[in-house]
XYZ file of C-alpha atoms in Angstrom:
96
model
C -10.415 9.222 -1.464
C -10.495 12.891 -0.671
C -13.243 12.369 1.838
C -11.112 9.918 3.738
C -8.225 12.251 3.911
C -10.329 15.376 4.589
C -10.911 14.699 8.364
C -13.010 17.772 9.067
C -15.128 17.150 5.854
C -14.497 20.836 4.931
C -14.056 19.937 1.187
C -10.256 20.318 1.022
C -7.017 18.984 2.490
C -5.238 21.400 4.878
C -1.768 21.101 6.394
C -2.848 19.460 9.675
C -4.905 16.848 7.590
C -1.803 16.176 5.523
C 0.312 15.689 8.594
C -2.296 13.140 9.821
C -1.977 11.320 6.472
C 1.655 11.318 6.675
C 1.580 9.956 10.268
C -0.853 7.235 9.231
C 1.741 6.168 6.562
C 4.581 6.280 8.912
C 6.037 9.585 7.727
C 6.069 12.390 10.348
C 5.758 15.780 8.781
C 6.295 19.171 10.466
C 3.521 21.748 9.861
C 6.071 23.751 7.779
C 6.671 20.604 5.503
C 2.914 19.966 5.136
C 2.329 23.608 4.236
C 5.134 23.443 1.663
C 3.829 20.200 0.042
C 0.257 21.752 -0.212
C 1.729 25.027 -1.690
C 3.341 22.854 -4.443
C -0.142 21.750 -5.758
C -2.389 24.605 -4.426
C -3.293 26.286 -7.755
C -5.602 28.928 -6.286
C -3.246 29.758 -3.261
C -5.981 29.028 -0.829
C -3.653 27.039 1.564
C -5.447 23.827 0.914
C -5.910 21.214 -1.689
C -9.477 21.391 -2.820
C -11.411 18.872 -4.800
C -10.304 20.107 -8.247
C -6.700 20.322 -7.309
C -6.753 16.908 -5.726
C -8.319 15.381 -8.857
C -5.761 17.239 -11.081
C -3.023 15.768 -8.916
C -4.367 12.251 -9.101
C -4.915 12.628 -12.954
C -1.322 13.827 -13.334
C -0.149 10.904 -11.231
C -2.151 8.349 -13.216
C -0.923 9.784 -16.456
C 2.696 9.576 -15.243
C 3.371 13.292 -15.402
C 4.126 13.525 -11.669
C 7.250 11.666 -10.553
C 5.693 10.036 -7.500
C 9.074 8.983 -6.141
C 10.248 12.740 -5.989
C 6.870 14.322 -5.173
C 6.052 13.683 -1.439
C 2.401 14.609 -1.732
C 1.991 12.557 -4.860
C 3.657 9.634 -3.173
C 1.478 9.989 -0.034
C -1.685 10.054 -2.120
C -0.702 6.849 -3.908
C 0.262 5.053 -0.766
C -3.092 6.115 0.903
C -4.996 4.968 -2.207
C -3.364 1.606 -1.928
C -4.151 1.368 1.786
C -7.790 2.319 1.120
C -8.160 -0.312 -1.485
C -6.677 -2.965 0.934
C -9.071 -1.908 3.766
C -12.136 -1.952 1.318
C -11.042 -5.526 0.171
C -10.812 -6.599 3.825
C -14.350 -5.255 4.465
C -15.602 -6.989 1.327
C -14.148 -10.329 2.632
C -15.768 -9.785 6.112
C -19.135 -9.071 4.520
C -19.234 -12.321 2.550
């Protein structure tokens, strides 16, 4: 899933990629909002969400330790995960 969000394939999600994700889900984010959301989960203060941080966030979401309704980044991740699954199912149906 990280690879689908990581548009430039740099190995992490930056603020601009998060803005793109938000727009694709129907939520416009300013650059400042995107930077703030990243900062909430950026453990190494790199300004991006790298693979380890992304996996940590997903693990917390799946365990229920992140309130997805009140965590915008967590909510966006879950929504994009649902959309990706839907597109994969459509592709599987087309391939049959």
